[in-house]
Amino acid sequence: YSDDNIDRGGVTNYGISERFNNGALTKDQIKNLTKEEAADLHYNEVIPNVRERWGDNGNAHIGAKMADIQMNFGRSGSVYVMQDALNRLGENISVDGGWKAGGETDQAYKQAIANVGEDEFMAALQEAQLSRYEGIVKNDPSQERFLKGWSARSEYNPLAN
């Protein structure tokens, strides 16, 4: 549990933050979440739409990584990270946070996975996630105290587990 007034995500417990739950839970409800309740929220709220986008093509590890990223950056923020990763792999797509089935990002994702495979794609995704954290700190130096933890989070690799 964290209630750090500098943390832009607000009150956070087991990855459920005040900022990204859109007011569905009060601060006290977040504080009192059990690990099981948080897991249920992740499983029922985050995982289904992430799996639809990134995991249904046999890429469960990428889907798991994207779920982690979405829990931290929200839906469009996770797409920004994905788009940055795709451009790092040589795709030339807009970085706008937008995604739709069959659209530019979806097609580039499928092509990149086919071209480089999951390992190289995962590395690009981790780099893009870290870059986003570094951008947060650059724009708001008060957030630097969180960079070590964010860096560790960006290194999370479901392929290694």
mmCIF file of C-alpha atoms in Angstrom:
data_model
loop_
_atom_site.group_PDB
_atom_site.id
_atom_site.type_symbol
_atom_site.label_atom_id
_atom_site.label_comp_id
_atom_site.label_asym_id
_atom_site.label_seq_id
_atom_site.Cartn_x
_atom_site.Cartn_y
_atom_site.Cartn_z
ATOM 1 C CA TYR A 1 0.000 0.000 0.000
ATOM 2 C CA SER A 2 1.261 3.457 -0.889
ATOM 3 C CA ASP A 3 -0.171 6.870 -0.120
ATOM 4 C CA ASP A 4 2.605 9.206 -1.224
ATOM 5 C CA ASN A 5 1.368 12.728 -1.960
ATOM 6 C CA ILE A 6 4.063 13.108 -4.653
ATOM 7 C CA ASP A 7 2.864 9.985 -6.524
ATOM 8 C CA ARG A 8 0.687 11.156 -9.417
ATOM 9 C CA GLY A 9 -1.135 7.810 -9.381
ATOM 10 C CA GLY A 10 -2.488 8.574 -5.936
ATOM 11 C CA VAL A 11 -3.304 5.912 -3.379
ATOM 12 C CA THR A 12 -2.169 2.518 -4.698
ATOM 13 C CA ASN A 13 -2.527 -1.024 -3.434
ATOM 14 C CA TYR A 14 -1.543 -4.193 -5.334
ATOM 15 C CA GLY A 15 -1.333 -2.212 -8.565
ATOM 16 C CA ILE A 16 -4.818 -0.700 -8.195
ATOM 17 C CA SER A 17 -4.367 3.060 -8.165
ATOM 18 C CA GLU A 18 -6.675 5.924 -7.413
ATOM 19 C CA ARG A 19 -5.848 7.600 -10.710
ATOM 20 C CA PHE A 20 -6.624 4.688 -13.000
ATOM 21 C CA ASN A 21 -9.702 3.243 -11.317
ATOM 22 C CA ASN A 22 -11.689 6.309 -12.447
ATOM 23 C CA GLY A 23 -13.351 6.850 -9.076
ATOM 24 C CA ALA A 24 -14.854 3.361 -8.955
ATOM 25 C CA LEU A 25 -13.161 2.808 -5.586
ATOM 26 C CA THR A 26 -12.606 5.256 -2.732
ATOM 27 C CA LYS A 27 -9.198 5.750 -1.113
ATOM 28 C CA ASP A 28 -10.316 3.621 1.831
ATOM 29 C CA GLN A 29 -11.533 0.856 -0.449
ATOM 30 C CA ILE A 30 -8.181 0.835 -2.258
ATOM 31 C CA LYS A 31 -6.308 0.847 1.045
ATOM 32 C CA ASN A 32 -8.301 -2.124 2.320
ATOM 33 C CA LEU A 33 -8.105 -4.239 -0.852
ATOM 34 C CA THR A 34 -6.943 -7.774 -0.276
ATOM 35 C CA LYS A 35 -4.476 -9.356 -2.656
ATOM 36 C CA GLU A 36 -7.285 -11.602 -3.922
ATOM 37 C CA GLU A 37 -9.634 -8.667 -4.572
ATOM 38 C CA ALA A 38 -6.909 -6.820 -6.478
ATOM 39 C CA ALA A 39 -6.180 -9.939 -8.539
ATOM 40 C CA ASP A 40 -9.899 -10.209 -9.360
ATOM 41 C CA LEU A 41 -9.971 -6.561 -10.495
ATOM 42 C CA HIS A 42 -6.919 -7.089 -12.693
ATOM 43 C CA TYR A 43 -8.339 -10.298 -14.121
ATOM 44 C CA ASN A 44 -11.825 -8.947 -14.778
ATOM 45 C CA GLU A 45 -11.082 -5.332 -15.727
ATOM 46 C CA VAL A 46 -7.629 -5.154 -17.323
ATOM 47 C CA ILE A 47 -6.759 -8.563 -18.710
ATOM 48 C CA PRO A 48 -9.792 -9.097 -21.009
ATOM 49 C CA ASN A 49 -9.262 -6.002 -23.156
ATOM 50 C CA VAL A 50 -5.479 -6.456 -23.187
ATOM 51 C CA ARG A 51 -5.827 -10.084 -24.236
ATOM 52 C CA GLU A 52 -8.162 -9.026 -27.041
ATOM 53 C CA ARG A 53 -5.562 -6.630 -28.420
ATOM 54 C CA TRP A 54 -2.217 -8.276 -27.869
ATOM 55 C CA GLY A 55 -2.571 -11.838 -26.599
ATOM 56 C CA ASP A 56 -5.055 -13.542 -28.899
ATOM 57 C CA ASN A 57 -2.489 -14.176 -31.618
ATOM 58 C CA GLY A 58 -0.582 -16.751 -29.591
ATOM 59 C CA ASN A 59 1.493 -14.059 -27.873
ATOM 60 C CA ALA A 60 0.423 -14.599 -24.282
ATOM 61 C CA HIS A 61 3.724 -13.228 -22.938
ATOM 62 C CA ILE A 62 3.313 -9.955 -24.815
ATOM 63 C CA GLY A 63 -0.289 -9.844 -23.572
ATOM 64 C CA ALA A 64 0.924 -10.274 -19.972
ATOM 65 C CA LYS A 65 3.512 -7.506 -20.394
ATOM 66 C CA MET A 66 0.924 -5.204 -21.943
ATOM 67 C CA ALA A 67 -1.447 -5.889 -19.032
ATOM 68 C CA ASP A 68 1.306 -4.788 -16.654
ATOM 69 C CA ILE A 69 1.936 -1.657 -18.719
ATOM 70 C CA GLN A 70 -1.783 -0.847 -18.912
ATOM 71 C CA MET A 71 -2.168 -1.187 -15.159
ATOM 72 C CA ASN A 72 0.487 1.505 -14.832
ATOM 73 C CA PHE A 73 -0.274 3.854 -17.751
ATOM 74 C CA GLY A 74 -3.923 3.216 -18.522
ATOM 75 C CA ARG A 75 -5.354 2.064 -21.827
ATOM 76 C CA SER A 76 -4.113 4.754 -24.227
ATOM 77 C CA GLY A 77 -0.813 5.099 -22.355
ATOM 78 C CA SER A 78 -0.110 1.413 -22.886
ATOM 79 C CA VAL A 79 -0.757 1.856 -26.608
ATOM 80 C CA TYR A 80 1.741 4.745 -26.692
ATOM 81 C CA VAL A 81 4.350 2.366 -25.238
ATOM 82 C CA MET A 82 3.438 -0.308 -27.800
ATOM 83 C CA GLN A 83 3.690 2.201 -30.656
ATOM 84 C CA ASP A 84 7.082 3.415 -29.423
ATOM 85 C CA ALA A 85 8.303 -0.198 -29.276
ATOM 86 C CA LEU A 86 7.076 -0.819 -32.815
ATOM 87 C CA ASN A 87 8.957 2.229 -34.107
ATOM 88 C CA ARG A 88 12.096 1.043 -32.290
ATOM 89 C CA LEU A 89 11.789 -2.130 -34.362
ATOM 90 C CA GLY A 90 11.649 -0.211 -37.634
ATOM 91 C CA GLU A 91 7.915 0.210 -38.093
ATOM 92 C CA ASN A 92 6.945 3.728 -39.067
ATOM 93 C CA ILE A 93 3.646 4.355 -37.338
ATOM 94 C CA SER A 94 1.938 7.203 -35.537
ATOM 95 C CA VAL A 95 2.478 7.396 -31.786
ATOM 96 C CA ASP A 96 -0.950 8.648 -30.799
ATOM 97 C CA GLY A 97 -2.279 6.142 -28.261
ATOM 98 C CA GLY A 98 -4.951 4.972 -30.685
ATOM 99 C CA TRP A 99 -5.733 1.359 -31.477
ATOM 100 C CA LYS A 100 -8.445 -0.455 -33.375
ATOM 101 C CA ALA A 101 -8.667 -3.996 -34.695
ATOM 102 C CA GLY A 102 -7.097 -4.132 -38.139
ATOM 103 C CA GLY A 103 -5.723 -0.595 -37.794
ATOM 104 C CA GLU A 104 -2.183 0.684 -38.220
ATOM 105 C CA THR A 105 -0.918 -0.334 -34.769
ATOM 106 C CA ASP A 106 -2.590 -3.761 -34.871
ATOM 107 C CA GLN A 107 -1.116 -4.540 -38.296
ATOM 108 C CA ALA A 108 2.353 -3.245 -37.341
ATOM 109 C CA TYR A 109 2.263 -5.344 -34.148
ATOM 110 C CA LYS A 110 1.455 -8.542 -36.028
ATOM 111 C CA GLN A 111 4.129 -7.792 -38.622
ATOM 112 C CA ALA A 112 6.789 -6.988 -36.018
ATOM 113 C CA ILE A 113 6.119 -10.215 -34.091
ATOM 114 C CA ALA A 114 6.439 -12.170 -37.354
ATOM 115 C CA ASN A 115 9.663 -10.343 -38.272
ATOM 116 C CA VAL A 116 11.588 -10.344 -34.995
ATOM 117 C CA GLY A 117 9.879 -12.829 -32.679
ATOM 118 C CA GLU A 118 8.775 -12.430 -29.073
ATOM 119 C CA ASP A 119 12.222 -12.079 -27.459
ATOM 120 C CA GLU A 120 13.335 -9.091 -29.521
ATOM 121 C CA PHE A 121 9.869 -7.589 -29.378
ATOM 122 C CA MET A 122 9.817 -7.914 -25.584
ATOM 123 C CA ALA A 123 13.173 -6.128 -25.338
ATOM 124 C CA ALA A 124 11.834 -3.229 -27.444
ATOM 125 C CA LEU A 125 8.714 -3.073 -25.276
ATOM 126 C CA GLN A 126 10.811 -2.914 -22.106
ATOM 127 C CA GLU A 127 12.950 -0.109 -23.587
ATOM 128 C CA ALA A 128 9.847 1.846 -24.612
ATOM 129 C CA GLN A 129 8.317 1.425 -21.145
ATOM 130 C CA LEU A 130 11.496 2.686 -19.452
ATOM 131 C CA SER A 131 11.668 5.604 -21.876
ATOM 132 C CA ARG A 132 8.132 6.599 -20.914
ATOM 133 C CA TYR A 133 9.082 6.578 -17.226
ATOM 134 C CA GLU A 134 12.168 8.665 -17.968
ATOM 135 C CA GLY A 135 9.960 11.120 -19.851
ATOM 136 C CA ILE A 136 7.726 11.467 -16.802
ATOM 137 C CA VAL A 137 10.764 12.350 -14.674
ATOM 138 C CA LYS A 138 12.096 14.768 -17.288
ATOM 139 C CA ASN A 139 8.747 16.592 -17.336
ATOM 140 C CA ASP A 140 8.266 16.426 -13.572
ATOM 141 C CA PRO A 141 11.511 16.043 -11.564
ATOM 142 C CA SER A 142 9.515 15.417 -8.365
ATOM 143 C CA GLN A 143 8.790 11.948 -9.767
ATOM 144 C CA GLU A 144 12.477 10.944 -9.854
ATOM 145 C CA ARG A 145 12.155 9.192 -6.502
ATOM 146 C CA PHE A 146 9.989 6.558 -8.226
ATOM 147 C CA LEU A 147 12.353 5.895 -11.146
ATOM 148 C CA LYS A 148 14.232 3.017 -9.496
ATOM 149 C CA GLY A 149 10.996 1.083 -8.923
ATOM 150 C CA TRP A 150 9.688 1.978 -12.369
ATOM 151 C CA SER A 151 12.932 0.797 -13.915
ATOM 152 C CA ALA A 152 12.553 -2.544 -12.158
ATOM 153 C CA ARG A 153 8.966 -2.743 -13.403
ATOM 154 C CA SER A 154 10.080 -2.110 -16.979
ATOM 155 C CA GLU A 155 12.457 -5.065 -16.692
ATOM 156 C CA TYR A 156 9.566 -7.440 -15.888
ATOM 157 C CA ASN A 157 9.581 -10.090 -18.609
ATOM 158 C CA PRO A 158 6.847 -12.737 -18.656
ATOM 159 C CA LEU A 159 8.993 -14.721 -21.123
ATOM 160 C CA ALA A 160 11.508 -15.295 -18.322
ATOM 161 C CA ASN A 161 8.921 -16.672 -15.900
#
